[in-house]
mmCIF file with all atom_site columns, C-alpha atoms in Angstrom:
data_model
loop_
_atom_site.group_PDB
_atom_site.id
_atom_site.type_symbol
_atom_site.label_atom_id
_atom_site.label_alt_id
_atom_site.label_comp_id
_atom_site.label_asym_id
_atom_site.label_entity_id
_atom_site.label_seq_id
_atom_site.pdbx_PDB_ins_code
_atom_site.Cartn_x
_atom_site.Cartn_y
_atom_site.Cartn_z
_atom_site.occupancy
_atom_site.B_iso_or_equiv
_atom_site.pdbx_formal_charge
_atom_site.auth_seq_id
_atom_site.auth_comp_id
_atom_site.auth_asym_id
_atom_site.auth_atom_id
_atom_site.pdbx_PDB_model_num
ATOM 1  C CA . UNK A 1 1  ? 0.457  -64.172 -9.851  1.00 62.00 ? 186 UNK A CA 1
ATOM 2  C CA . UNK A 1 2  ? 3.750  -62.430 -11.478 1.00 71.00 ? 187 UNK A CA 1
ATOM 3  C CA . UNK A 1 3  ? 4.425  -62.929 -15.175 1.00 73.00 ? 188 UNK A CA 1
ATOM 4  C CA . UNK A 1 4  ? 8.214  -62.865 -16.414 1.00 71.00 ? 189 UNK A CA 1
ATOM 5  C CA . UNK A 1 5  ? 8.157  -60.688 -19.817 1.00 73.00 ? 190 UNK A CA 1
ATOM 6  C CA . UNK A 1 6  ? 9.428  -62.388 -23.171 1.00 78.00 ? 191 UNK A CA 1
ATOM 7  C CA . UNK A 1 7  ? 12.757 -61.218 -24.060 1.00 73.00 ? 192 UNK A CA 1
ATOM 8  C CA . UNK A 1 8  ? 12.749 -59.049 -27.165 1.00 72.00 ? 193 UNK A CA 1
ATOM 9  C CA . UNK A 1 9  ? 13.651 -61.060 -30.489 1.00 75.00 ? 194 UNK A CA 1
ATOM 10 C CA . UNK A 1 10 ? 16.944 -58.611 -31.241 1.00 70.00 ? 195 UNK A CA 1
ATOM 11 C CA . UNK A 1 11 ? 18.137 -59.479 -27.871 1.00 71.00 ? 196 UNK A CA 1
ATOM 12 C CA . UNK A 1 12 ? 19.322 -62.954 -28.395 1.00 75.00 ? 197 UNK A CA 1
ATOM 13 C CA . UNK A 1 13 ? 21.645 -61.407 -30.953 1.00 78.00 ? 198 UNK A CA 1
ATOM 14 C CA . UNK A 1 14 ? 23.468 -59.500 -28.916 1.00 77.00 ? 199 UNK A CA 1
ATOM 15 C CA . UNK A 1 15 ? 26.974 -61.007 -27.219 1.00 79.00 ? 200 UNK A CA 1
ATOM 16 C CA . UNK A 1 16 ? 27.178 -60.987 -23.164 1.00 77.00 ? 201 UNK A CA 1
ATOM 17 C CA . UNK A 1 17 ? 29.937 -58.333 -23.776 1.00 81.00 ? 202 UNK A CA 1
ATOM 18 C CA . UNK A 1 18 ? 27.983 -56.101 -26.408 1.00 78.00 ? 203 UNK A CA 1
ATOM 19 C CA . UNK A 1 19 ? 26.315 -52.806 -25.243 1.00 74.00 ? 204 UNK A CA 1
ATOM 20 C CA . UNK A 1 20 ? 22.899 -51.808 -26.741 1.00 73.00 ? 205 UNK A CA 1
ATOM 21 C CA . UNK A 1 21 ? 21.526 -48.271 -26.838 1.00 73.00 ? 206 UNK A CA 1
ATOM 22 C CA . UNK A 1 22 ? 18.307 -46.692 -27.777 1.00 72.00 ? 207 UNK A CA 1
ATOM 23 C CA . UNK A 1 23 ? 17.334 -43.711 -29.693 1.00 68.00 ? 208 UNK A CA 1
ATOM 24 C CA . UNK A 1 24 ? 14.658 -42.045 -29.122 1.00 66.00 ? 209 UNK A CA 1
ATOM 25 C CA . UNK A 1 25 ? 14.300 -39.321 -32.463 1.00 66.00 ? 210 UNK A CA 1
ATOM 26 C CA . UNK A 1 26 ? 12.710 -35.900 -31.166 1.00 63.00 ? 211 UNK A CA 1
ATOM 27 C CA . UNK A 1 27 ? 14.147 -36.140 -27.793 1.00 57.00 ? 212 UNK A CA 1
ATOM 28 C CA . UNK A 1 28 ? 16.578 -33.147 -26.847 1.00 61.00 ? 213 UNK A CA 1
ATOM 29 C CA . UNK A 1 29 ? 18.346 -31.004 -29.499 1.00 59.00 ? 214 UNK A CA 1
ATOM 30 C CA . UNK A 1 30 ? 21.138 -33.514 -30.777 1.00 57.00 ? 215 UNK A CA 1
ATOM 31 C CA . UNK A 1 31 ? 22.309 -33.124 -34.473 1.00 60.00 ? 216 UNK A CA 1
ATOM 32 C CA . UNK A 1 32 ? 25.367 -33.037 -35.983 1.00 64.00 ? 217 UNK A CA 1
ATOM 33 C CA . UNK A 1 33 ? 26.904 -29.719 -34.871 1.00 72.00 ? 218 UNK A CA 1
ATOM 34 C CA . UNK A 1 34 ? 26.277 -31.566 -31.409 1.00 80.00 ? 219 UNK A CA 1
ATOM 35 C CA . UNK A 1 35 ? 27.692 -34.608 -32.133 1.00 81.00 ? 220 UNK A CA 1
ATOM 36 C CA . UNK A 1 36 ? 30.770 -32.792 -33.128 1.00 84.00 ? 221 UNK A CA 1
ATOM 37 C CA . UNK A 1 37 ? 30.954 -30.875 -30.016 1.00 86.00 ? 222 UNK A CA 1
ATOM 38 C CA . UNK A 1 38 ? 30.880 -34.013 -27.965 1.00 86.00 ? 223 UNK A CA 1
ATOM 39 C CA . UNK A 1 39 ? 33.199 -35.955 -29.792 1.00 89.00 ? 224 UNK A CA 1
ATOM 40 C CA . UNK A 1 40 ? 36.041 -32.766 -29.385 1.00 92.00 ? 225 UNK A CA 1
ATOM 41 C CA . UNK A 1 41 ? 35.460 -32.902 -25.456 1.00 93.00 ? 226 UNK A CA 1
ATOM 42 C CA . UNK A 1 42 ? 37.893 -35.848 -25.677 1.00 94.00 ? 227 UNK A CA 1
ATOM 43 C CA . UNK A 1 43 ? 39.155 -38.997 -27.234 1.00 94.00 ? 228 UNK A CA 1
ATOM 44 C CA . UNK A 1 44 ? 36.519 -40.547 -25.055 1.00 93.00 ? 229 UNK A CA 1
ATOM 45 C CA . UNK A 1 45 ? 33.585 -39.068 -26.427 1.00 90.00 ? 230 UNK A CA 1
ATOM 46 C CA . UNK A 1 46 ? 35.140 -38.873 -30.187 1.00 93.00 ? 231 UNK A CA 1
ATOM 47 C CA . UNK A 1 47 ? 35.292 -43.099 -29.812 1.00 93.00 ? 232 UNK A CA 1
ATOM 48 C CA . UNK A 1 48 ? 31.751 -43.360 -28.250 1.00 89.00 ? 233 UNK A CA 1
ATOM 49 C CA . UNK A 1 49 ? 30.343 -40.751 -30.852 1.00 88.00 ? 234 UNK A CA 1
ATOM 50 C CA . UNK A 1 50 ? 32.017 -42.867 -33.496 1.00 91.00 ? 235 UNK A CA 1
ATOM 51 C CA . UNK A 1 51 ? 30.864 -46.053 -32.461 1.00 89.00 ? 236 UNK A CA 1
ATOM 52 C CA . UNK A 1 52 ? 27.259 -44.605 -32.401 1.00 84.00 ? 237 UNK A CA 1
ATOM 53 C CA . UNK A 1 53 ? 27.721 -43.631 -35.798 1.00 85.00 ? 238 UNK A CA 1
ATOM 54 C CA . UNK A 1 54 ? 28.945 -46.528 -37.278 1.00 88.00 ? 239 UNK A CA 1
ATOM 55 C CA . UNK A 1 55 ? 26.127 -48.617 -35.327 1.00 84.00 ? 240 UNK A CA 1
ATOM 56 C CA . UNK A 1 56 ? 23.242 -46.217 -36.665 1.00 82.00 ? 241 UNK A CA 1
ATOM 57 C CA . UNK A 1 57 ? 25.280 -46.583 -40.363 1.00 84.00 ? 242 UNK A CA 1
ATOM 58 C CA . UNK A 1 58 ? 25.501 -50.347 -39.656 1.00 84.00 ? 243 UNK A CA 1
ATOM 59 C CA . UNK A 1 59 ? 21.839 -50.665 -39.162 1.00 81.00 ? 244 UNK A CA 1
ATOM 60 C CA . UNK A 1 60 ? 20.324 -48.725 -41.984 1.00 78.00 ? 245 UNK A CA 1
ATOM 61 C CA . UNK A 1 61 ? 19.055 -50.368 -44.930 1.00 77.00 ? 246 UNK A CA 1
ATOM 62 C CA . UNK A 1 62 ? 21.638 -50.508 -47.959 1.00 75.00 ? 247 UNK A CA 1
ATOM 63 C CA . UNK A 1 63 ? 20.856 -47.619 -50.790 1.00 71.00 ? 248 UNK A CA 1
#
């Protein structure tokens, strides 16, 4: 018997055209200098880095 997993609760808040990324701390050597270097590789990379940083800032609790 195969059981279908229930989607996580946050999945209902995503629109069909939205993307979701999972970030795992401690995987790799990512850091601010790495993000600056990645953003400097071109306009598309700069936009993606900006989008990720904006999404992280939106998800953080208000100070």
